[in-house]
Amino acid sequence: MSFSGALLSPASSLGRVVMTFVQECGAISLFFMTFIRHTLGFSSMHGQFAKQAEFVGWQSLPIVLLTAFFTGGVLALQSYAGFDNAVLAGGQVPKVVALSMLRELGPVLGALMVASRVGSAMAAELGTMRVTEQIDALYTLAVNPFKYLVMPRILACMTMLPLLVILANLVGIVGGYLVSVHILGLSGHMYTQNAYAAIGNEDVILGLVKAVIFGAIIGLMATFHGYKAGNGAAGVGMATTRAVVYAAVAILISDYFITAWFV
Amino acid sequence: MPESITLKNVSKSFGSNQVLVNASLDIPAGKTTVILGGSGSGKSVLLKCILGLIHADSGLIKFGAESVLDMDEPARMAMMRKLGMLFQSGALFDSMSVWENVAFALLEDGMKPTEAKEIAITKLRQVGLRSAVADLSPAELSGGMKKRAALARAVCHEPSVIFYDEPTTGLDPITSDVINDLIIQLQDEYKATSVVITHDMHTAFKIADKMAFLYKGSFLSDGDPKDFKDSKNPYVAQFVAGSAQGPIEAAV
């Protein structure tokens, strides 16, 4: 390679990456616009929605609640270690656990768990349907594949994640309670009182707004990458990986902006 | 009532790869038209353009009196209700049982599941499958059984146009011939317009009322099967003979 070629190579690689990123963002935006356009005509797909809601909500419950329970416990342990005396800790640990769960860890960890469990499964399923012509088959059977496959999945993610997050928050606070009372020796009554006093309406709303947006991100990334998969088994694998990675990154970035907007 | 299909100067390219180049063909109503062509000649893209799965860049595609390229979503879906399609891989939905696959269009139209299942079992019997197959999942079927089940799904709503994409590919010669007989039987029964895409000459000569030869995205020849057998066109003659020697270079 010539000297000028060696200099240009990183620049052209960077250019290609930027171009691909912009193209991908554009394609995802168009996909989302199609979703918005079809939302009004969704009424005929209730059966599919119920099936997806069960998959996203009910079947994700164990993993989300388990994660939340131990997160609450860890929060109690970690925050207790940060306070100099037990009296101060008794007042502050419940607040830290409750606010962290409601505002941040409930929605974010819940979304990440759902993204890895549900997002990967959805992308793999749709990707396989794409490469085995099942999506084309739907179309030839006079069913709009976007309405039949994409809409119910995105809407199920958007509606089920907030419900999962509400339960995760409760279980996380219970996890913190059990650790605080039975391991750290704090008063149970004080924990409950302080945790309840710390929570305001805006904390609940912030967590739920995040959950709805994260749900949309998970559904959108999973269906977009699955629906557009190509190149056989390798394409399906790539779609699955992208669905999870893109969703996780988008969740963390959007979390910052939502938090910054609310605070 | 069967519909005719007209293609006029249909072109389609993907980037710099021109797949269809001014392809023109009349597909008569109520007859079986076989579109022949080697691998990469544009057969499947042509089929997807007719169905509207891929949008042709230019030209005219008429389904009966309607132009496919100008159709809006409701009109396209109305057209889809009139047609059936057998995919090369079968494309059965693996999240559903065999009978749910076969009765899919009926269930989507709001028919009661018990009624739809009865019709699906009748259609499965029509293509030579036992009723016990109805509750199996597609993964439990052999290649030939999958093709039959897919065929039952394609004709379950009694379409006026049936498309077959490589119906015998991947099947042993005896099963292939059974599928050919089924295509003839269904044609007699439904009097539909059938469009078969294949490179299997045995299948082509057995089922065709009309043949057309697609080469590098354009139709080089069309006519009845006898014309094809005696064709003086060196491309057609080479393809029909299945010879490596001739103007068509084998794709390696």
Short mmCIF file of C-alpha atoms in Angstrom, two decimals:
data_model
loop_
_atom_site.label_atom_id
_atom_site.label_comp_id
_atom_site.label_asym_id
_atom_site.label_seq_id
_atom_site.Cartn_x
_atom_site.Cartn_y
_atom_site.Cartn_z
CA MET A 1 0.00 0.00 0.00
CA SER A 2 1.29 3.50 -0.84
CA PHE A 3 1.85 6.16 1.84
CA SER A 4 -1.18 8.17 0.73
CA GLY A 5 -3.22 4.96 0.58
CA ALA A 6 -2.19 4.10 4.13
CA LEU A 7 -3.25 7.57 5.26
CA LEU A 8 -6.56 7.41 3.42
CA SER A 9 -7.44 3.90 4.54
CA PRO A 10 -8.47 4.76 8.15
CA ALA A 11 -10.36 7.80 6.86
CA SER A 12 -12.26 5.76 4.28
CA SER A 13 -12.98 3.06 6.86
CA LEU A 14 -14.36 5.68 9.22
CA GLY A 15 -16.40 7.13 6.35
CA ARG A 16 -17.84 3.70 5.59
CA VAL A 17 -18.77 3.17 9.25
CA VAL A 18 -20.48 6.57 9.40
CA MET A 19 -22.33 5.90 6.12
CA THR A 20 -23.51 2.49 7.36
CA PHE A 21 -24.61 4.00 10.68
CA VAL A 22 -26.57 6.78 8.96
CA GLN A 23 -28.16 4.31 6.52
CA GLU A 24 -29.12 1.99 9.38
CA CYS A 25 -30.63 4.87 11.38
CA GLY A 26 -32.60 5.94 8.31
CA ALA A 27 -33.87 2.42 7.69
CA ILE A 28 -34.89 1.97 11.35
CA SER A 29 -36.69 5.36 11.27
CA LEU A 30 -38.63 4.36 8.14
CA PHE A 31 -39.50 1.05 9.79
CA PHE A 32 -40.76 2.93 12.85
CA MET A 33 -42.81 5.28 10.67
CA THR A 34 -44.44 2.24 9.03
CA PHE A 35 -45.25 1.00 12.54
CA ILE A 36 -46.89 4.33 13.42
CA ARG A 37 -48.81 4.32 10.12
CA HIS A 38 -50.18 0.82 10.76
CA THR A 39 -51.07 1.42 14.41
CA LEU A 40 -54.59 2.53 13.51
CA GLY A 41 -55.28 -0.65 11.54
CA PHE A 42 -54.12 -2.91 14.35
CA SER A 43 -57.56 -4.04 15.53
CA SER A 44 -57.59 -7.26 13.49
CA MET A 45 -54.41 -8.64 15.09
CA HIS A 46 -55.60 -9.06 18.69
CA GLY A 47 -54.89 -12.79 18.74
CA GLN A 48 -51.27 -12.25 17.78
CA PHE A 49 -50.94 -9.45 20.34
CA ALA A 50 -52.19 -11.69 23.17
CA LYS A 51 -49.71 -14.41 22.18
CA GLN A 52 -46.82 -11.95 22.13
CA ALA A 53 -47.93 -10.27 25.36
CA GLU A 54 -47.83 -13.66 27.07
CA PHE A 55 -44.36 -14.31 25.67
CA VAL A 56 -42.95 -10.89 26.56
CA GLY A 57 -44.74 -10.40 29.88
CA TRP A 58 -45.58 -13.65 31.59
CA GLN A 59 -42.60 -15.67 30.35
CA SER A 60 -40.10 -12.92 31.22
CA LEU A 61 -41.44 -12.55 34.74
CA PRO A 62 -39.15 -15.06 36.52
CA ILE A 63 -35.88 -13.70 35.10
CA VAL A 64 -36.87 -10.06 35.59
CA LEU A 65 -38.03 -10.59 39.17
CA LEU A 66 -34.98 -12.66 40.08
CA THR A 67 -32.70 -9.92 38.75
CA ALA A 68 -34.68 -7.25 40.62
CA PHE A 69 -34.65 -9.17 43.91
CA PHE A 70 -30.86 -9.51 43.97
CA THR A 71 -30.35 -5.97 42.68
CA GLY A 72 -32.37 -4.66 45.65
CA GLY A 73 -30.29 -6.80 47.98
CA VAL A 74 -27.00 -5.63 46.52
CA LEU A 75 -28.15 -2.00 46.70
CA ALA A 76 -28.87 -2.41 50.40
CA LEU A 77 -25.50 -3.99 51.06
CA GLN A 78 -23.54 -1.45 49.05
CA SER A 79 -25.31 1.65 50.34
CA TYR A 80 -25.10 0.43 53.96
CA ALA A 81 -21.31 0.17 53.62
CA GLY A 82 -21.20 3.82 52.54
CA PHE A 83 -22.70 5.22 55.73
CA ASP A 84 -20.66 5.84 58.87
CA ASN A 85 -23.20 4.78 61.45
CA ALA A 86 -26.16 2.43 61.68
CA VAL A 87 -28.65 5.17 62.59
CA LEU A 88 -27.88 7.14 59.43
CA ALA A 89 -27.91 3.93 57.38
CA GLY A 90 -31.31 2.96 58.79
CA GLY A 91 -32.77 6.15 57.41
CA GLN A 92 -30.93 6.30 54.10
CA VAL A 93 -30.62 2.71 52.87
CA PRO A 94 -34.38 2.29 52.17
CA LYS A 95 -34.40 5.62 50.31
CA VAL A 96 -31.41 4.61 48.17
CA VAL A 97 -32.95 1.21 47.39
CA ALA A 98 -36.42 2.57 46.59
CA LEU A 99 -35.31 5.53 44.47
CA SER A 100 -32.61 3.59 42.62
CA MET A 101 -35.03 0.80 41.79
CA LEU A 102 -37.87 3.05 40.67
CA ARG A 103 -35.90 5.64 38.77
CA GLU A 104 -33.08 3.63 37.30
CA LEU A 105 -32.37 0.01 37.99
CA GLY A 106 -35.89 -1.38 37.68
CA PRO A 107 -36.48 0.00 34.17
CA VAL A 108 -32.89 -0.36 32.88
CA LEU A 109 -32.10 -3.83 34.19
CA GLY A 110 -35.60 -5.05 33.39
CA ALA A 111 -35.26 -3.74 29.84
CA LEU A 112 -31.81 -5.28 29.40
CA MET A 113 -33.06 -8.66 30.60
CA VAL A 114 -36.08 -8.48 28.28
CA ALA A 115 -33.86 -7.32 25.40
CA SER A 116 -31.61 -10.34 25.79
CA ARG A 117 -34.42 -12.87 26.29
CA VAL A 118 -37.20 -11.54 24.08
CA GLY A 119 -35.29 -9.41 21.56
CA SER A 120 -32.99 -12.25 20.54
CA ALA A 121 -35.87 -14.74 20.25
CA MET A 122 -37.98 -12.34 18.18
CA ALA A 123 -35.13 -11.45 15.83
CA ALA A 124 -34.21 -15.12 15.35
CA GLU A 125 -37.81 -16.12 14.72
CA LEU A 126 -38.51 -13.36 12.20
CA GLY A 127 -35.08 -13.83 10.58
CA THR A 128 -35.74 -17.53 10.09
CA MET A 129 -39.19 -16.74 8.70
CA ARG A 130 -37.58 -14.30 6.26
CA VAL A 131 -34.91 -16.67 4.93
CA THR A 132 -37.34 -19.61 4.64
CA GLU A 133 -39.82 -17.46 2.68
CA GLN A 134 -42.48 -17.71 5.42
CA ILE A 135 -42.88 -13.91 5.40
CA ASP A 136 -43.44 -13.99 1.62
CA ALA A 137 -45.91 -16.83 2.19
CA LEU A 138 -47.92 -14.67 4.60
CA TYR A 139 -48.12 -12.00 1.94
CA THR A 140 -49.36 -14.45 -0.71
CA LEU A 141 -52.05 -15.56 1.76
CA ALA A 142 -53.38 -11.98 1.73
CA VAL A 143 -52.02 -11.12 5.18
CA ASN A 144 -49.87 -8.03 5.62
CA PRO A 145 -46.72 -9.47 7.28
CA PHE A 146 -45.88 -6.15 8.92
CA LYS A 147 -49.24 -5.97 10.67
CA TYR A 148 -49.23 -9.66 11.51
CA LEU A 149 -45.65 -10.02 12.75
CA VAL A 150 -44.18 -6.63 13.61
CA MET A 151 -47.05 -4.65 15.13
CA PRO A 152 -48.08 -7.15 17.82
CA ARG A 153 -44.47 -7.65 18.89
CA ILE A 154 -43.63 -3.95 19.28
CA LEU A 155 -46.93 -3.23 21.04
CA ALA A 156 -46.49 -6.22 23.35
CA CYS A 157 -43.03 -4.96 24.35
CA MET A 158 -44.37 -1.43 24.93
CA THR A 159 -47.23 -2.58 27.14
CA MET A 160 -45.65 -5.50 28.98
CA LEU A 161 -42.35 -3.89 29.99
CA PRO A 162 -44.01 -1.23 32.22
CA LEU A 163 -45.96 -3.99 34.00
CA LEU A 164 -42.78 -6.01 34.45
CA VAL A 165 -40.99 -2.91 35.76
CA ILE A 166 -43.72 -2.20 38.35
CA LEU A 167 -43.36 -5.75 39.69
CA ALA A 168 -39.56 -5.60 39.48
CA ASN A 169 -39.56 -2.39 41.54
CA LEU A 170 -41.67 -4.01 44.23
CA VAL A 171 -39.56 -7.15 44.33
CA GLY A 172 -36.34 -5.09 44.34
CA ILE A 173 -37.55 -3.11 47.37
CA VAL A 174 -38.53 -6.38 49.08
CA GLY A 175 -35.05 -7.75 48.32
CA GLY A 176 -33.53 -4.66 49.92
CA TYR A 177 -35.85 -5.10 52.90
CA LEU A 178 -34.83 -8.71 53.50
CA VAL A 179 -31.13 -7.88 53.34
CA SER A 180 -31.51 -4.75 55.49
CA VAL A 181 -33.56 -6.46 58.18
CA HIS A 182 -32.16 -9.99 58.27
CA ILE A 183 -28.52 -9.40 57.39
CA LEU A 184 -27.76 -5.78 58.28
CA GLY A 185 -30.01 -5.75 61.36
CA LEU A 186 -31.97 -2.60 60.47
CA SER A 187 -35.51 -2.07 61.69
CA GLY A 188 -38.17 -3.43 59.34
CA HIS A 189 -40.69 -0.79 60.33
CA MET A 190 -38.18 1.98 59.70
CA TYR A 191 -37.23 0.49 56.31
CA THR A 192 -40.85 0.39 55.16
CA GLN A 193 -41.62 3.87 56.44
CA ASN A 194 -38.51 5.48 54.93
CA ALA A 195 -38.84 3.69 51.62
CA TYR A 196 -42.49 4.76 51.30
CA ALA A 197 -41.70 8.34 52.31
CA ALA A 198 -38.91 8.60 49.73
CA ILE A 199 -41.08 7.70 46.75
CA GLY A 200 -42.87 10.50 44.90
CA ASN A 201 -45.25 10.38 41.95
CA GLU A 202 -42.56 11.71 39.64
CA ASP A 203 -40.31 8.74 40.48
CA VAL A 204 -43.02 6.28 39.48
CA ILE A 205 -43.82 8.24 36.32
CA LEU A 206 -40.16 8.52 35.32
CA GLY A 207 -39.70 4.75 35.67
CA LEU A 208 -42.82 3.99 33.66
CA VAL A 209 -41.99 6.47 30.89
CA LYS A 210 -38.60 4.82 30.60
CA ALA A 211 -40.18 1.38 30.51
CA VAL A 212 -42.54 2.31 27.64
CA ILE A 213 -39.68 3.84 25.62
CA PHE A 214 -37.33 0.94 26.34
CA GLY A 215 -40.10 -1.48 25.35
CA ALA A 216 -40.51 0.32 22.03
CA ILE A 217 -36.74 0.16 21.49
CA ILE A 218 -36.58 -3.59 22.21
CA GLY A 219 -39.54 -4.37 19.95
CA LEU A 220 -38.31 -2.09 17.18
CA MET A 221 -34.73 -3.40 17.14
CA ALA A 222 -35.81 -7.05 17.33
CA THR A 223 -38.43 -6.82 14.58
CA PHE A 224 -36.37 -4.54 12.34
CA HIS A 225 -33.29 -6.77 12.33
CA GLY A 226 -35.31 -9.99 12.10
CA TYR A 227 -37.63 -8.70 9.37
CA LYS A 228 -34.72 -7.46 7.26
CA ALA A 229 -32.47 -10.51 7.80
CA GLY A 230 -30.82 -12.10 4.80
CA ASN A 231 -28.03 -14.46 3.77
CA GLY A 232 -29.31 -17.67 5.34
CA ALA A 233 -28.24 -18.92 8.75
CA ALA A 234 -25.38 -16.40 9.01
CA GLY A 235 -27.82 -13.57 8.34
CA VAL A 236 -30.17 -14.79 11.07
CA GLY A 237 -27.25 -15.00 13.54
CA MET A 238 -26.17 -11.49 12.61
CA ALA A 239 -29.73 -10.18 12.98
CA THR A 240 -30.03 -11.72 16.44
CA THR A 241 -26.75 -10.25 17.64
CA ARG A 242 -27.58 -6.83 16.24
CA ALA A 243 -31.06 -6.83 17.76
CA VAL A 244 -29.65 -7.34 21.25
CA VAL A 245 -26.59 -5.09 20.95
CA TYR A 246 -28.43 -2.21 19.27
CA ALA A 247 -31.28 -2.44 21.78
CA ALA A 248 -28.89 -2.47 24.78
CA VAL A 249 -26.92 0.51 23.48
CA ALA A 250 -30.07 2.45 22.56
CA ILE A 251 -31.58 1.75 26.01
CA LEU A 252 -28.52 3.09 27.82
CA ILE A 253 -28.21 6.18 25.62
CA SER A 254 -31.92 7.01 25.77
CA ASP A 255 -31.84 6.43 29.56
CA TYR A 256 -29.38 9.29 29.90
CA PHE A 257 -31.50 11.68 27.84
CA ILE A 258 -34.79 10.77 29.54
CA THR A 259 -33.18 11.20 32.95
CA ALA A 260 -31.58 14.51 31.95
CA TRP A 261 -34.95 15.72 30.65
CA PHE A 262 -36.80 14.83 33.86
CA VAL A 263 -34.19 15.96 36.40
CA MET B 1 -62.93 -17.32 -12.83
CA PRO B 2 -59.31 -17.80 -14.01
CA GLU B 3 -57.38 -14.66 -14.91
CA SER B 4 -54.79 -14.08 -17.60
CA ILE B 5 -51.47 -12.42 -16.78
CA THR B 6 -49.66 -10.08 -19.15
CA LEU B 7 -46.03 -8.99 -18.84
CA LYS B 8 -44.74 -6.19 -21.06
CA ASN B 9 -41.13 -5.00 -21.02
CA VAL B 10 -40.67 -5.78 -17.34
CA SER B 11 -37.24 -4.76 -16.07
CA LYS B 12 -35.66 -5.08 -12.67
CA SER B 13 -32.14 -4.51 -11.45
CA PHE B 14 -30.43 -4.74 -8.08
CA GLY B 15 -27.67 -2.14 -8.08
CA SER B 16 -25.62 -2.79 -11.21
CA ASN B 17 -27.04 -6.30 -11.61
CA GLN B 18 -29.77 -6.22 -14.27
CA VAL B 19 -31.90 -9.29 -13.53
CA LEU B 20 -34.89 -8.71 -15.81
CA VAL B 21 -34.50 -6.97 -19.16
CA ASN B 22 -37.72 -6.05 -20.98
CA ALA B 23 -39.32 -9.41 -20.21
CA SER B 24 -42.63 -9.82 -22.09
CA LEU B 25 -45.02 -12.77 -21.95
CA ASP B 26 -48.75 -13.55 -22.18
CA ILE B 27 -49.93 -16.14 -19.68
CA PRO B 28 -53.32 -17.45 -20.86
CA ALA B 29 -56.24 -17.92 -18.45
CA GLY B 30 -57.08 -21.45 -17.34
CA LYS B 31 -53.91 -23.01 -18.78
CA THR B 32 -50.62 -24.21 -17.32
CA THR B 33 -47.70 -22.05 -18.40
CA VAL B 34 -44.22 -23.31 -17.57
CA ILE B 35 -41.42 -20.76 -17.35
CA LEU B 36 -38.07 -22.44 -17.99
CA GLY B 37 -34.65 -21.06 -17.33
CA GLY B 38 -31.31 -21.88 -15.79
CA SER B 39 -30.12 -20.85 -12.36
CA GLY B 40 -29.78 -17.07 -12.14
CA SER B 41 -31.87 -16.41 -15.24
CA GLY B 42 -34.34 -14.29 -13.27
CA LYS B 43 -37.24 -16.76 -12.89
CA SER B 44 -37.82 -16.26 -9.17
CA VAL B 45 -37.42 -12.47 -9.41
CA LEU B 46 -39.98 -12.46 -12.23
CA LEU B 47 -42.40 -14.44 -10.08
CA LYS B 48 -41.89 -12.08 -7.14
CA CYS B 49 -42.50 -9.10 -9.45
CA ILE B 50 -45.81 -10.63 -10.63
CA LEU B 51 -46.84 -11.20 -7.02
CA GLY B 52 -45.77 -7.70 -5.99
CA LEU B 53 -43.21 -9.02 -3.49
CA ILE B 54 -40.59 -7.10 -5.47
CA HIS B 55 -41.44 -3.86 -7.27
CA ALA B 56 -40.41 -3.95 -10.94
CA ASP B 57 -38.41 -0.91 -12.09
CA SER B 58 -40.39 -0.48 -15.32
CA GLY B 59 -42.81 -2.21 -17.64
CA LEU B 60 -46.37 -3.44 -17.28
CA ILE B 61 -47.68 -6.40 -15.29
CA LYS B 62 -51.40 -7.02 -15.67
CA PHE B 63 -53.37 -9.44 -13.53
CA GLY B 64 -56.60 -9.79 -15.44
CA ALA B 65 -57.49 -6.19 -16.28
CA GLU B 66 -55.60 -4.63 -13.37
CA SER B 67 -52.06 -3.30 -13.39
CA VAL B 68 -50.08 -4.87 -10.52
CA LEU B 69 -47.56 -2.02 -10.37
CA ASP B 70 -50.27 0.62 -9.80
CA MET B 71 -52.19 -1.28 -7.13
CA ASP B 72 -52.63 0.18 -3.66
CA GLU B 73 -52.49 -2.02 -0.55
CA PRO B 74 -56.21 -3.04 -0.42
CA ALA B 75 -56.28 -3.84 -4.15
CA ARG B 76 -53.10 -5.90 -3.82
CA MET B 77 -54.55 -7.86 -0.90
CA ALA B 78 -57.73 -8.45 -2.91
CA MET B 79 -55.56 -9.83 -5.72
CA MET B 80 -53.72 -12.07 -3.25
CA ARG B 81 -57.02 -13.65 -2.21
CA LYS B 82 -57.44 -14.87 -5.78
CA LEU B 83 -54.08 -16.61 -5.95
CA GLY B 84 -52.24 -19.51 -4.40
CA MET B 85 -48.50 -20.01 -4.23
CA LEU B 86 -46.36 -23.08 -3.73
CA PHE B 87 -42.90 -22.01 -2.55
CA GLN B 88 -39.76 -23.92 -3.43
CA SER B 89 -39.09 -24.68 0.24
CA GLY B 90 -42.78 -25.12 1.06
CA ALA B 91 -42.54 -22.14 3.46
CA LEU B 92 -44.88 -23.78 5.96
CA PHE B 93 -45.22 -21.80 9.21
CA ASP B 94 -43.30 -23.85 11.74
CA SER B 95 -45.07 -22.31 14.73
CA MET B 96 -48.37 -23.87 13.56
CA SER B 97 -49.66 -27.38 13.01
CA VAL B 98 -50.13 -28.72 9.49
CA TRP B 99 -53.89 -28.14 9.46
CA GLU B 100 -53.46 -24.56 10.76
CA ASN B 101 -51.04 -23.97 7.89
CA VAL B 102 -53.46 -25.35 5.32
CA ALA B 103 -56.44 -23.45 6.73
CA PHE B 104 -54.48 -20.25 7.40
CA ALA B 105 -56.34 -18.11 4.85
CA LEU B 106 -59.70 -19.43 6.05
CA LEU B 107 -58.88 -18.76 9.72
CA GLU B 108 -57.71 -15.25 8.86
CA ASP B 109 -61.03 -14.68 7.11
CA GLY B 110 -62.77 -15.47 10.40
CA MET B 111 -63.92 -19.05 9.77
CA LYS B 112 -64.51 -21.14 12.92
CA PRO B 113 -61.52 -23.41 13.70
CA THR B 114 -63.62 -26.63 13.69
CA GLU B 115 -65.01 -25.83 10.25
CA ALA B 116 -61.61 -24.71 8.92
CA LYS B 117 -59.97 -27.90 10.21
CA GLU B 118 -62.50 -30.06 8.36
CA ILE B 119 -61.78 -28.24 5.11
CA ALA B 120 -58.03 -28.49 5.74
CA ILE B 121 -58.28 -32.26 6.24
CA THR B 122 -60.27 -32.57 3.00
CA LYS B 123 -57.55 -30.63 1.17
CA LEU B 124 -54.82 -32.74 2.77
CA ARG B 125 -56.58 -35.90 1.57
CA GLN B 126 -56.87 -34.34 -1.88
CA VAL B 127 -53.07 -34.10 -2.07
CA GLY B 128 -52.65 -37.63 -0.74
CA LEU B 129 -51.96 -36.99 2.95
CA ARG B 130 -53.74 -38.87 5.73
CA SER B 131 -55.87 -36.95 8.21
CA ALA B 132 -53.46 -38.02 11.00
CA VAL B 133 -50.93 -35.61 9.48
CA ALA B 134 -53.17 -32.63 10.28
CA ASP B 135 -52.09 -32.30 13.90
CA LEU B 136 -48.36 -32.79 13.27
CA SER B 137 -45.96 -29.89 13.06
CA PRO B 138 -44.23 -29.19 9.72
CA ALA B 139 -40.89 -30.27 11.23
CA GLU B 140 -42.27 -33.81 11.55
CA LEU B 141 -42.95 -34.15 7.79
CA SER B 142 -40.64 -35.49 5.07
CA GLY B 143 -39.68 -33.26 2.11
CA GLY B 144 -42.40 -34.74 -0.12
CA MET B 145 -45.05 -34.45 2.58
CA LYS B 146 -44.09 -30.81 3.18
CA LYS B 147 -44.53 -30.08 -0.53
CA ARG B 148 -47.95 -31.76 -0.49
CA ALA B 149 -49.02 -29.85 2.63
CA ALA B 150 -47.81 -26.61 1.05
CA LEU B 151 -49.78 -27.49 -2.08
CA ALA B 152 -52.89 -28.09 0.04
CA ARG B 153 -52.37 -24.64 1.62
CA ALA B 154 -51.94 -23.03 -1.81
CA VAL B 155 -55.31 -24.35 -3.05
CA CYS B 156 -57.29 -24.35 0.23
CA HIS B 157 -59.08 -21.07 -0.58
CA GLU B 158 -59.73 -22.24 -4.17
CA PRO B 159 -57.67 -19.62 -6.01
CA SER B 160 -58.11 -18.69 -9.64
CA VAL B 161 -54.35 -18.43 -10.24
CA ILE B 162 -51.77 -20.83 -8.81
CA PHE B 163 -48.02 -20.19 -8.87
CA TYR B 164 -45.51 -22.99 -8.40
CA ASP B 165 -41.87 -22.09 -7.70
CA GLU B 166 -39.66 -25.10 -8.52
CA PRO B 167 -42.29 -27.61 -7.34
CA THR B 168 -40.09 -30.70 -7.76
CA THR B 169 -36.69 -29.35 -6.68
CA GLY B 170 -35.08 -31.46 -3.97
CA LEU B 171 -37.48 -34.39 -4.38
CA ASP B 172 -36.70 -37.92 -5.59
CA PRO B 173 -37.95 -38.78 -9.15
CA ILE B 174 -40.96 -40.75 -7.96
CA THR B 175 -42.14 -38.08 -5.48
CA SER B 176 -41.50 -35.47 -8.18
CA ASP B 177 -43.81 -37.32 -10.52
CA VAL B 178 -46.46 -37.57 -7.80
CA ILE B 179 -46.28 -33.77 -7.41
CA ASN B 180 -46.57 -33.39 -11.19
CA ASP B 181 -49.69 -35.56 -11.18
CA LEU B 182 -51.11 -33.48 -8.34
CA ILE B 183 -50.53 -30.27 -10.28
CA ILE B 184 -52.39 -31.77 -13.27
CA GLN B 185 -55.18 -33.04 -11.00
CA LEU B 186 -55.60 -29.66 -9.30
CA GLN B 187 -55.55 -27.92 -12.67
CA ASP B 188 -58.38 -30.17 -13.89
CA GLU B 189 -60.32 -29.59 -10.71
CA TYR B 190 -59.99 -25.82 -10.26
CA LYS B 191 -59.53 -24.81 -13.94
CA ALA B 192 -57.13 -22.20 -12.58
CA THR B 193 -54.41 -20.32 -14.41
CA SER B 194 -51.20 -22.10 -13.39
CA VAL B 195 -47.71 -20.63 -13.63
CA VAL B 196 -44.90 -23.08 -12.98
CA ILE B 197 -41.27 -22.06 -12.66
CA THR B 198 -38.86 -24.92 -13.11
CA HIS B 199 -35.72 -26.17 -14.78
CA ASP B 200 -36.92 -29.76 -14.61
CA MET B 201 -37.66 -30.73 -18.23
CA HIS B 202 -39.57 -33.87 -17.27
CA THR B 203 -41.95 -31.78 -15.16
CA ALA B 204 -42.21 -29.13 -17.87
CA PHE B 205 -43.20 -31.50 -20.67
CA LYS B 206 -45.60 -33.40 -18.45
CA ILE B 207 -47.68 -30.48 -17.21
CA ALA B 208 -47.28 -27.59 -19.67
CA ASP B 209 -49.90 -26.21 -22.02
CA LYS B 210 -47.51 -23.40 -22.86
CA MET B 211 -43.77 -22.98 -22.32
CA ALA B 212 -41.52 -19.92 -22.17
CA PHE B 213 -37.74 -19.81 -21.95
CA LEU B 214 -36.13 -17.08 -19.85
CA TYR B 215 -32.46 -16.36 -20.49
CA LYS B 216 -30.49 -13.54 -18.87
CA GLY B 217 -33.70 -11.77 -17.85
CA SER B 218 -35.49 -11.86 -21.23
CA PHE B 219 -37.83 -14.37 -22.84
CA LEU B 220 -36.04 -15.91 -25.81
CA SER B 221 -38.92 -18.12 -26.87
CA ASP B 222 -42.47 -19.14 -26.00
CA GLY B 223 -44.93 -21.59 -27.49
CA ASP B 224 -46.50 -24.99 -26.98
CA PRO B 225 -44.43 -27.93 -25.67
CA LYS B 226 -44.13 -29.51 -29.13
CA ASP B 227 -42.50 -26.32 -30.48
CA PHE B 228 -39.99 -26.50 -27.66
CA LYS B 229 -39.16 -30.15 -28.30
CA ASP B 230 -38.38 -29.38 -31.95
CA SER B 231 -36.96 -25.90 -31.39
CA LYS B 232 -34.27 -24.68 -33.77
CA ASN B 233 -33.30 -21.91 -31.33
CA PRO B 234 -29.82 -23.04 -30.20
CA TYR B 235 -30.38 -21.76 -26.64
CA VAL B 236 -33.71 -23.53 -26.23
CA ALA B 237 -32.43 -26.69 -27.92
CA GLN B 238 -29.40 -26.82 -25.62
CA PHE B 239 -31.54 -26.26 -22.52
CA VAL B 240 -34.13 -28.88 -23.52
CA ALA B 241 -31.36 -31.39 -24.29
CA GLY B 242 -29.59 -30.53 -21.03
CA SER B 243 -26.29 -30.36 -22.88
CA ALA B 244 -23.12 -28.66 -21.65
CA GLN B 245 -22.22 -27.86 -25.28
CA GLY B 246 -23.89 -24.85 -26.85
CA PRO B 247 -24.27 -21.08 -26.54
CA ILE B 248 -25.40 -21.20 -22.88
CA GLU B 249 -22.42 -21.21 -20.58
CA ALA B 250 -22.92 -23.15 -17.38
CA ALA B 251 -22.81 -20.99 -14.27
CA VAL B 252 -19.86 -22.29 -12.22
#
